[in-house]
Short mmCIF file of C-alpha atoms in Angstrom, two decimals:
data_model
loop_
_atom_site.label_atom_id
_atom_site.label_comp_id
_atom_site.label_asym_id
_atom_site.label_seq_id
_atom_site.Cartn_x
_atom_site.Cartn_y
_atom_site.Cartn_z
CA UNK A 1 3.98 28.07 1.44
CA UNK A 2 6.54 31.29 0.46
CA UNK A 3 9.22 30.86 -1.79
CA UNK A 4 11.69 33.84 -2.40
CA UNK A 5 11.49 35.29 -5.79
CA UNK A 6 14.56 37.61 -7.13
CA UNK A 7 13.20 40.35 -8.26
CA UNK A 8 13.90 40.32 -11.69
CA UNK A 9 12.09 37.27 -12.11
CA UNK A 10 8.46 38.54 -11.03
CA UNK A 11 7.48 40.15 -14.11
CA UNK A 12 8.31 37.27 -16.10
CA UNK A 13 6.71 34.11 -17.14
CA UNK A 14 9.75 31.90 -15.46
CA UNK A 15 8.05 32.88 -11.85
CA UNK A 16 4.63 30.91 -12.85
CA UNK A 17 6.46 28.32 -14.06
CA UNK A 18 8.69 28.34 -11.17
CA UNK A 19 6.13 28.47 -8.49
CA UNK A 20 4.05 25.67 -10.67
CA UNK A 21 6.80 23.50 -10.46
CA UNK A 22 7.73 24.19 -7.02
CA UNK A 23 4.26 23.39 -6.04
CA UNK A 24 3.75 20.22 -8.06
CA UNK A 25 6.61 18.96 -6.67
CA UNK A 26 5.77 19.94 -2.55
CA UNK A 27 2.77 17.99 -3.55
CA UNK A 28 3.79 14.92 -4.95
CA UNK A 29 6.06 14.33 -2.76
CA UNK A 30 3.25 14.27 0.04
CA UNK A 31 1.09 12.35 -1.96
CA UNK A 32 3.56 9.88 -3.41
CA UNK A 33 4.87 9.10 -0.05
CA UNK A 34 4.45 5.95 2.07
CA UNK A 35 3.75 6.10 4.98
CA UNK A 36 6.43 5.00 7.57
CA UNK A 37 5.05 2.34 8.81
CA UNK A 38 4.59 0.86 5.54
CA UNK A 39 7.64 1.61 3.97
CA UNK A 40 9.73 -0.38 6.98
CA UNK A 41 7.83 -3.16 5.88
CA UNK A 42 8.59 -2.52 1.82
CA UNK A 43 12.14 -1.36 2.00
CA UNK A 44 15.70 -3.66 1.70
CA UNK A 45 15.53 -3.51 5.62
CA UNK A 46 12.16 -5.88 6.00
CA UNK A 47 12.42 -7.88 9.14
CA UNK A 48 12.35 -11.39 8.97
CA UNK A 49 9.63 -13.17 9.81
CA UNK A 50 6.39 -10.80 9.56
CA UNK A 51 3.57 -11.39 11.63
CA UNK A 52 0.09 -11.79 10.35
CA UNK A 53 -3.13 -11.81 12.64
CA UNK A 54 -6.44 -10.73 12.94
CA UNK A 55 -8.01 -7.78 14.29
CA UNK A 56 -12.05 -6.72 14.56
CA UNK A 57 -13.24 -4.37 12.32
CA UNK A 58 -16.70 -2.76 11.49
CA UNK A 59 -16.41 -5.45 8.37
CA UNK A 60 -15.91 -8.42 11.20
CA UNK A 61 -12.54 -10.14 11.50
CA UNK A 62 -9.93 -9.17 9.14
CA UNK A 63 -6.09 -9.67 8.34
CA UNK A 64 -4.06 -7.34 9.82
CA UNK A 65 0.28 -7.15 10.32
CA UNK A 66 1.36 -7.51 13.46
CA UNK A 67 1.26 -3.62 13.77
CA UNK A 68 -2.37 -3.42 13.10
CA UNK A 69 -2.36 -2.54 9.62
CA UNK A 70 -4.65 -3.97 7.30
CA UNK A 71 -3.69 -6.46 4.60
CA UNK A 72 -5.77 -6.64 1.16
CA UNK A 73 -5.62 -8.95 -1.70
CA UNK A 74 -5.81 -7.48 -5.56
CA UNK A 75 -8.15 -9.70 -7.73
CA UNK A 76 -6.16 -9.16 -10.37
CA UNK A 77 -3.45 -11.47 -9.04
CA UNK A 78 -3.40 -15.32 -10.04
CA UNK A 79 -2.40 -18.09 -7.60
CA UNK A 80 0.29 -16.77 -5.47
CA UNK A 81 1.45 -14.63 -8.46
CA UNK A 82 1.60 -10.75 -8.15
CA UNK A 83 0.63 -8.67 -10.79
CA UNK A 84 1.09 -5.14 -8.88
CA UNK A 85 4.57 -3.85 -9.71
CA UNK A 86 5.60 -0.07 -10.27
CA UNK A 87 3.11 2.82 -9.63
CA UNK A 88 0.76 -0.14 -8.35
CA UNK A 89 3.11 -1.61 -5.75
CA UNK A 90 3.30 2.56 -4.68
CA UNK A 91 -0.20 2.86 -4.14
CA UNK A 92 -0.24 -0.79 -3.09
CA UNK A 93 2.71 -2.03 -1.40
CA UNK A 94 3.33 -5.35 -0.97
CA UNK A 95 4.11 -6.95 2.94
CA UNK A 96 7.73 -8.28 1.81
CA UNK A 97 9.53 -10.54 4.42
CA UNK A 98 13.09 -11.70 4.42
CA UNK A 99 11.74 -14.69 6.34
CA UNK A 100 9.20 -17.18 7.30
CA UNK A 101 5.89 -14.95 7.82
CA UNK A 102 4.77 -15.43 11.58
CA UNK A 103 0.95 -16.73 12.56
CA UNK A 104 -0.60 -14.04 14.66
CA UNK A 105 -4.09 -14.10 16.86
CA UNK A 106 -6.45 -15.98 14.88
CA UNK A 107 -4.23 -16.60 11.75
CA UNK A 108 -3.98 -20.41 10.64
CA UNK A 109 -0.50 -21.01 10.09
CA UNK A 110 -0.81 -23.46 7.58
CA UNK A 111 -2.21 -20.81 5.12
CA UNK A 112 0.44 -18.25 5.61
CA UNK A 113 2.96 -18.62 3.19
CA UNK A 114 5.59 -16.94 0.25
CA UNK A 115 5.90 -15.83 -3.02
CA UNK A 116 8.84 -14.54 -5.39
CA UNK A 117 8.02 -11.31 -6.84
CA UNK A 118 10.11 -10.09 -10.14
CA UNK A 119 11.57 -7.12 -8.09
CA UNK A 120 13.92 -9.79 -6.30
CA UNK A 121 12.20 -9.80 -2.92
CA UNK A 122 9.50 -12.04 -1.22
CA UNK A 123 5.73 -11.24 -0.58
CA UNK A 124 3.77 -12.55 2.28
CA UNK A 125 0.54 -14.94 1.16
CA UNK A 126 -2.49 -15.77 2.63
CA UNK A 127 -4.65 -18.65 1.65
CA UNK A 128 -2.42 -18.36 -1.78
CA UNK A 129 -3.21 -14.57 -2.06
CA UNK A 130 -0.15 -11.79 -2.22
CA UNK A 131 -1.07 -9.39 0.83
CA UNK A 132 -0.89 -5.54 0.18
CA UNK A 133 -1.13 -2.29 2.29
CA UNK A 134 -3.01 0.58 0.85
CA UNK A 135 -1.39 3.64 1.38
CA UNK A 136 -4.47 5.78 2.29
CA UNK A 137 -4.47 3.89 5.03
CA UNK A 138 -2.68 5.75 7.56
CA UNK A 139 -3.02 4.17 10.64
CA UNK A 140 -3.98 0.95 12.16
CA UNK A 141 -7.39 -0.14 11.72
CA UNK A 142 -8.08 1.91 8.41
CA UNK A 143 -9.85 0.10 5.75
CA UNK A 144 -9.84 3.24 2.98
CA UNK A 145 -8.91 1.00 0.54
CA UNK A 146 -12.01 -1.88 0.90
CA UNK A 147 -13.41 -2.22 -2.36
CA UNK A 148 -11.65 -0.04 -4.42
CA UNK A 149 -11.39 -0.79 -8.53
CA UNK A 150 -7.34 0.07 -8.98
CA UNK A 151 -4.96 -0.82 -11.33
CA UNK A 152 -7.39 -3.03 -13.46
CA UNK A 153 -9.34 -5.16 -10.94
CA UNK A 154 -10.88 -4.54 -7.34
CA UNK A 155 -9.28 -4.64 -3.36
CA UNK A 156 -10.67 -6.61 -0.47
CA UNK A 157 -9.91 -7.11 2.79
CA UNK A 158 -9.48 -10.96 3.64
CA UNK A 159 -11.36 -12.66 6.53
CA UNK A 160 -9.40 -15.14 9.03
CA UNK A 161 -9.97 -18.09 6.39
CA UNK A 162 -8.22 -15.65 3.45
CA UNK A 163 -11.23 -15.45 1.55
CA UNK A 164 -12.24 -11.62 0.50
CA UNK A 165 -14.60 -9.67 2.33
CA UNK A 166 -17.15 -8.56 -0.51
CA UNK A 167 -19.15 -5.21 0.89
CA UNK A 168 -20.68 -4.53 -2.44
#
């Protein structure tokens, strides 16, 4: 990365700081970011009626959107009540519907269902578990975020029943 310095401001302290700031920000901003296909599915614009299904994995059968993506549950959350709001809900988005969520391949329908979350929108739920994306996980069939102790509790993949998949 270059950035254009006048040149009465490369003797002086204000460059570092500049440059620091310049590159903290470049950086967050690619770190911070979700990824596109996650943020259609977390933005005002969710379409109705997300799909759910299951895909094959080297963990066996697991929850998936209808794009591929895998879907986690948070142990921290109670019932069909989320507790991952704010900088969790960035590293974890929710899958938000506007809609009645949609039985994929191998999902049973009579598990899929809703939940209000307190940021006015409505979260997909699996066997009475909130469903996430992780946003390491760039591309269909990652599972970066398996395991993982975020945000106060761990993150699991769900099998086709919606019970966790426990590797460790």
């Amino acid at each position: 990365m270059s950035v254009f310095v006048l040149p009465e401001l490369r003797r002086t302290h204000r460059w570092r700081v500049l440059a620091l700031v310049v590159s903290v920000l470049t950086l967050g901003a690619q770190g911070a970011a979700v990824p596109a296909a996650h943020a259609a599915k977390t933005s005002a614009g969710t379409p109705a009626g997300v799909t759910v299904a299951v895909r094959d994995s080297k963990l066996g059968k697991i929850l998936v959107d209808g794009h591929g993506r895998t879907l986690y549950l948070f142990e921290a959350d109670k019932g069909t009540n989320s507790t991952c709001y704010s900088a969790c809900a960035k590293a974890w988005p929710p899958l938000t519907t506007t809609g009645k969520p949609q039985a994929g391949s191998g999902v049973s329908p009579a598990l899929l269902g809703t939940t209000a979350r307190t940021d006015h929108t409505t979260e997909v739920t699996y066997n009475r578990h909130p469903l996430y994306y992780f946003v390491s996980d760039t591309k269909p069939g990652d599972i970066t975020g398996q395991g993982l102790n975020n945000f106060g509790a761990k993150w699991y993949v769900l099998n086709p029943k919606g019970n966790k998949i426990d590797t460790h």
